[in-house]
Amino acid sequence: MRITLGRGLALGAIALALASCGGRQPLKPVEGQKMPAVPVGAAAAPTAQQLMTPSIQARPERNVELLTQSQERRDDPFDLPPERQPQ
């Protein structure tokens, strides 16, 4: 059975649509497995939602100001030409 390009793309689109329509339910541990250990110094074990939320270090906010006007670069005293190596 030969599959044409159009049918191949259609099958790929259907497969992608089916793969992306998963259920949205709260995370639960698999039966027979324990929850993660309580971290040292924590009062309680973190919930599934807390484990899935990235920390500030993992996802920092952008705090860089974008230039609105071009400016001349200041002189950099450390921008030195490379030394010549003897041949």
Short mmCIF file of N, CA and C in Angstrom, two decimals:
data_model
loop_
_atom_site.label_atom_id
_atom_site.label_comp_id
_atom_site.label_asym_id
_atom_site.label_seq_id
_atom_site.Cartn_x
_atom_site.Cartn_y
_atom_site.Cartn_z
N MET A 1 0.84 -1.18 0.00
CA MET A 1 0.00 0.00 0.00
C MET A 1 0.89 1.24 0.00
N ARG A 2 0.74 2.05 -1.02
CA ARG A 2 1.52 3.27 -1.14
C ARG A 2 0.80 4.43 -0.49
N ILE A 3 1.54 5.21 0.31
CA ILE A 3 0.96 6.38 0.96
C ILE A 3 1.51 7.61 0.24
N THR A 4 0.61 8.46 -0.24
CA THR A 4 1.04 9.67 -0.93
C THR A 4 1.41 10.73 0.11
N LEU A 5 2.01 11.79 -0.36
CA LEU A 5 2.45 12.87 0.52
C LEU A 5 1.26 13.49 1.25
N GLY A 6 0.18 13.72 0.56
CA GLY A 6 -1.02 14.32 1.17
C GLY A 6 -1.59 13.44 2.27
N ARG A 7 -1.66 12.13 2.00
CA ARG A 7 -2.18 11.22 3.01
C ARG A 7 -1.22 11.11 4.20
N GLY A 8 0.07 11.14 3.91
CA GLY A 8 1.06 11.08 4.98
C GLY A 8 0.96 12.29 5.90
N LEU A 9 0.78 13.47 5.30
CA LEU A 9 0.62 14.68 6.12
C LEU A 9 -0.67 14.63 6.92
N ALA A 10 -1.74 14.11 6.30
CA ALA A 10 -3.02 14.00 7.01
C ALA A 10 -2.90 13.03 8.19
N LEU A 11 -2.25 11.89 7.97
CA LEU A 11 -2.05 10.93 9.05
C LEU A 11 -1.19 11.53 10.16
N GLY A 12 -0.17 12.28 9.79
CA GLY A 12 0.68 12.94 10.79
C GLY A 12 -0.10 13.96 11.59
N ALA A 13 -0.97 14.73 10.94
CA ALA A 13 -1.79 15.73 11.64
C ALA A 13 -2.76 15.06 12.59
N ILE A 14 -3.35 13.95 12.17
CA ILE A 14 -4.28 13.22 13.04
C ILE A 14 -3.54 12.66 14.25
N ALA A 15 -2.36 12.08 14.02
CA ALA A 15 -1.58 11.53 15.12
C ALA A 15 -1.18 12.63 16.10
N LEU A 16 -0.81 13.79 15.60
CA LEU A 16 -0.44 14.91 16.46
C LEU A 16 -1.64 15.40 17.27
N ALA A 17 -2.82 15.46 16.64
CA ALA A 17 -4.02 15.89 17.33
C ALA A 17 -4.40 14.90 18.43
N LEU A 18 -4.28 13.62 18.16
CA LEU A 18 -4.60 12.62 19.17
C LEU A 18 -3.61 12.63 20.33
N ALA A 19 -2.36 12.87 20.03
CA ALA A 19 -1.34 12.89 21.07
C ALA A 19 -1.48 14.12 21.97
N SER A 20 -2.06 15.19 21.46
CA SER A 20 -2.13 16.42 22.25
C SER A 20 -3.42 16.56 23.03
N CYS A 21 -4.32 15.59 22.98
CA CYS A 21 -5.60 15.75 23.67
C CYS A 21 -5.65 14.89 24.93
N GLY A 22 -4.59 14.88 25.69
CA GLY A 22 -4.55 14.11 26.93
C GLY A 22 -5.39 14.77 28.02
N GLY A 23 -5.72 14.01 29.05
CA GLY A 23 -6.53 14.53 30.15
C GLY A 23 -5.71 15.44 31.06
N ARG A 24 -6.39 16.37 31.67
CA ARG A 24 -5.76 17.29 32.62
C ARG A 24 -6.27 16.95 34.01
N GLN A 25 -5.55 16.10 34.72
CA GLN A 25 -5.95 15.71 36.06
C GLN A 25 -4.79 15.99 37.00
N PRO A 26 -5.07 16.17 38.28
CA PRO A 26 -3.98 16.39 39.24
C PRO A 26 -3.03 15.19 39.26
N LEU A 27 -1.77 15.45 39.47
CA LEU A 27 -0.78 14.37 39.53
C LEU A 27 -0.95 13.57 40.81
N LYS A 28 -0.83 12.27 40.70
CA LYS A 28 -0.93 11.38 41.85
C LYS A 28 0.23 10.39 41.75
N PRO A 29 0.73 9.93 42.89
CA PRO A 29 1.80 8.91 42.82
C PRO A 29 1.23 7.59 42.31
N VAL A 30 2.07 6.82 41.66
CA VAL A 30 1.68 5.50 41.16
C VAL A 30 1.45 4.60 42.38
N GLU A 31 0.45 3.74 42.30
CA GLU A 31 0.16 2.85 43.42
C GLU A 31 1.39 2.02 43.76
N GLY A 32 1.68 1.94 45.06
CA GLY A 32 2.82 1.16 45.51
C GLY A 32 4.10 1.98 45.63
N GLN A 33 4.12 3.21 45.13
CA GLN A 33 5.30 4.06 45.25
C GLN A 33 5.05 5.13 46.30
N LYS A 34 6.12 5.53 46.98
CA LYS A 34 6.04 6.55 48.01
C LYS A 34 6.21 7.93 47.39
N MET A 35 5.73 8.92 48.11
CA MET A 35 5.97 10.32 47.72
C MET A 35 7.45 10.63 47.98
N PRO A 36 7.99 11.68 47.36
CA PRO A 36 9.39 12.03 47.61
C PRO A 36 9.63 12.34 49.08
N ALA A 37 10.85 12.13 49.51
CA ALA A 37 11.21 12.38 50.90
C ALA A 37 11.10 13.86 51.22
N VAL A 38 10.86 14.16 52.47
CA VAL A 38 10.76 15.55 52.92
C VAL A 38 12.16 16.15 52.90
N PRO A 39 12.35 17.31 52.23
CA PRO A 39 13.67 17.92 52.21
C PRO A 39 14.14 18.33 53.61
N VAL A 40 15.43 18.37 53.80
CA VAL A 40 15.99 18.75 55.09
C VAL A 40 15.58 20.19 55.41
N GLY A 41 15.06 20.39 56.59
CA GLY A 41 14.67 21.73 57.03
C GLY A 41 13.25 22.11 56.65
N ALA A 42 12.55 21.28 55.87
CA ALA A 42 11.17 21.60 55.48
C ALA A 42 10.21 20.99 56.49
N ALA A 43 9.09 21.67 56.72
CA ALA A 43 8.11 21.18 57.68
C ALA A 43 7.27 20.05 57.10
N ALA A 44 7.00 20.11 55.78
CA ALA A 44 6.16 19.09 55.16
C ALA A 44 6.73 18.76 53.78
N ALA A 45 6.29 17.63 53.25
CA ALA A 45 6.72 17.23 51.90
C ALA A 45 6.06 18.14 50.88
N PRO A 46 6.77 18.50 49.80
CA PRO A 46 6.17 19.36 48.78
C PRO A 46 5.08 18.62 48.02
N THR A 47 4.07 19.37 47.59
CA THR A 47 2.99 18.78 46.80
C THR A 47 3.45 18.60 45.36
N ALA A 48 2.65 17.91 44.58
CA ALA A 48 2.99 17.69 43.17
C ALA A 48 3.08 19.02 42.43
N GLN A 49 2.16 19.94 42.73
CA GLN A 49 2.18 21.25 42.06
C GLN A 49 3.44 22.04 42.43
N GLN A 50 3.86 21.96 43.68
CA GLN A 50 5.09 22.65 44.09
C GLN A 50 6.31 22.05 43.40
N LEU A 51 6.32 20.74 43.21
CA LEU A 51 7.45 20.11 42.53
C LEU A 51 7.50 20.47 41.06
N MET A 52 6.34 20.74 40.45
CA MET A 52 6.29 21.07 39.03
C MET A 52 6.55 22.55 38.75
N THR A 53 6.46 23.42 39.77
CA THR A 53 6.67 24.85 39.58
C THR A 53 8.17 25.14 39.63
N PRO A 54 8.75 25.75 38.57
CA PRO A 54 10.19 26.04 38.59
C PRO A 54 10.52 27.13 39.60
N SER A 55 11.71 27.05 40.17
CA SER A 55 12.15 28.06 41.13
C SER A 55 12.53 29.35 40.39
N ILE A 56 12.75 30.40 41.14
CA ILE A 56 13.13 31.68 40.53
C ILE A 56 14.49 31.54 39.85
N GLN A 57 15.39 30.75 40.44
CA GLN A 57 16.70 30.57 39.81
C GLN A 57 16.58 29.79 38.51
N ALA A 58 15.65 28.87 38.42
CA ALA A 58 15.49 28.08 37.21
C ALA A 58 14.81 28.90 36.11
N ARG A 59 14.03 29.91 36.50
CA ARG A 59 13.30 30.70 35.52
C ARG A 59 13.33 32.18 35.94
N PRO A 60 14.47 32.84 35.78
CA PRO A 60 14.57 34.23 36.23
C PRO A 60 13.76 35.17 35.35
N GLU A 61 13.37 36.29 35.93
CA GLU A 61 12.65 37.30 35.16
C GLU A 61 13.65 38.15 34.41
N ARG A 62 13.23 38.71 33.31
CA ARG A 62 14.09 39.58 32.53
C ARG A 62 14.08 40.96 33.19
N ASN A 63 15.26 41.47 33.49
CA ASN A 63 15.34 42.79 34.10
C ASN A 63 16.33 43.69 33.34
N VAL A 64 16.56 43.38 32.10
CA VAL A 64 17.51 44.13 31.29
C VAL A 64 16.74 45.21 30.52
N GLU A 65 17.22 46.43 30.60
CA GLU A 65 16.60 47.49 29.83
C GLU A 65 17.08 47.41 28.39
N LEU A 66 16.15 47.46 27.48
CA LEU A 66 16.51 47.46 26.08
C LEU A 66 16.88 48.88 25.67
N LEU A 67 17.88 49.01 24.81
CA LEU A 67 18.28 50.33 24.34
C LEU A 67 17.20 50.91 23.45
N THR A 68 16.84 52.13 23.71
CA THR A 68 15.85 52.79 22.85
C THR A 68 16.53 53.67 21.81
N GLN A 69 17.79 54.03 22.07
CA GLN A 69 18.56 54.82 21.11
C GLN A 69 19.97 54.22 21.04
N SER A 70 20.58 54.30 19.86
CA SER A 70 21.95 53.79 19.77
C SER A 70 22.90 54.77 20.44
N GLN A 71 23.95 54.25 21.05
CA GLN A 71 24.93 55.07 21.77
C GLN A 71 26.33 54.62 21.39
N GLU A 72 27.27 55.53 21.46
CA GLU A 72 28.67 55.20 21.22
C GLU A 72 29.18 54.31 22.35
N ARG A 73 29.97 53.33 22.00
CA ARG A 73 30.57 52.48 23.03
C ARG A 73 31.65 53.25 23.76
N ARG A 74 31.70 53.04 25.06
CA ARG A 74 32.78 53.67 25.85
C ARG A 74 34.09 52.93 25.59
N ASP A 75 35.18 53.61 25.83
CA ASP A 75 36.49 53.01 25.64
C ASP A 75 36.69 51.89 26.66
N ASP A 76 37.19 50.74 26.20
CA ASP A 76 37.43 49.61 27.07
C ASP A 76 38.94 49.45 27.22
N PRO A 77 39.49 49.73 28.41
CA PRO A 77 40.95 49.62 28.59
C PRO A 77 41.46 48.19 28.49
N PHE A 78 40.59 47.20 28.61
CA PHE A 78 41.02 45.81 28.54
C PHE A 78 40.89 45.22 27.14
N ASP A 79 40.41 45.97 26.19
CA ASP A 79 40.26 45.50 24.81
C ASP A 79 41.60 45.69 24.10
N LEU A 80 42.52 44.76 24.32
CA LEU A 80 43.86 44.86 23.77
C LEU A 80 44.01 43.93 22.58
N PRO A 81 44.86 44.31 21.61
CA PRO A 81 45.09 43.39 20.49
C PRO A 81 45.85 42.15 20.96
N PRO A 82 45.69 41.03 20.27
CA PRO A 82 46.41 39.83 20.68
C PRO A 82 47.91 39.99 20.46
N GLU A 83 48.68 39.32 21.31
CA GLU A 83 50.13 39.39 21.16
C GLU A 83 50.56 38.54 19.98
N ARG A 84 51.61 38.97 19.33
CA ARG A 84 52.13 38.18 18.19
C ARG A 84 53.01 37.07 18.70
N GLN A 85 52.81 35.91 18.16
CA GLN A 85 53.62 34.76 18.52
C GLN A 85 54.81 34.68 17.57
N PRO A 86 56.02 34.42 18.10
CA PRO A 86 57.18 34.26 17.20
C PRO A 86 57.00 33.04 16.31
N GLN A 87 57.41 33.18 15.07
CA GLN A 87 57.24 32.07 14.14
C GLN A 87 58.51 31.29 13.97
#
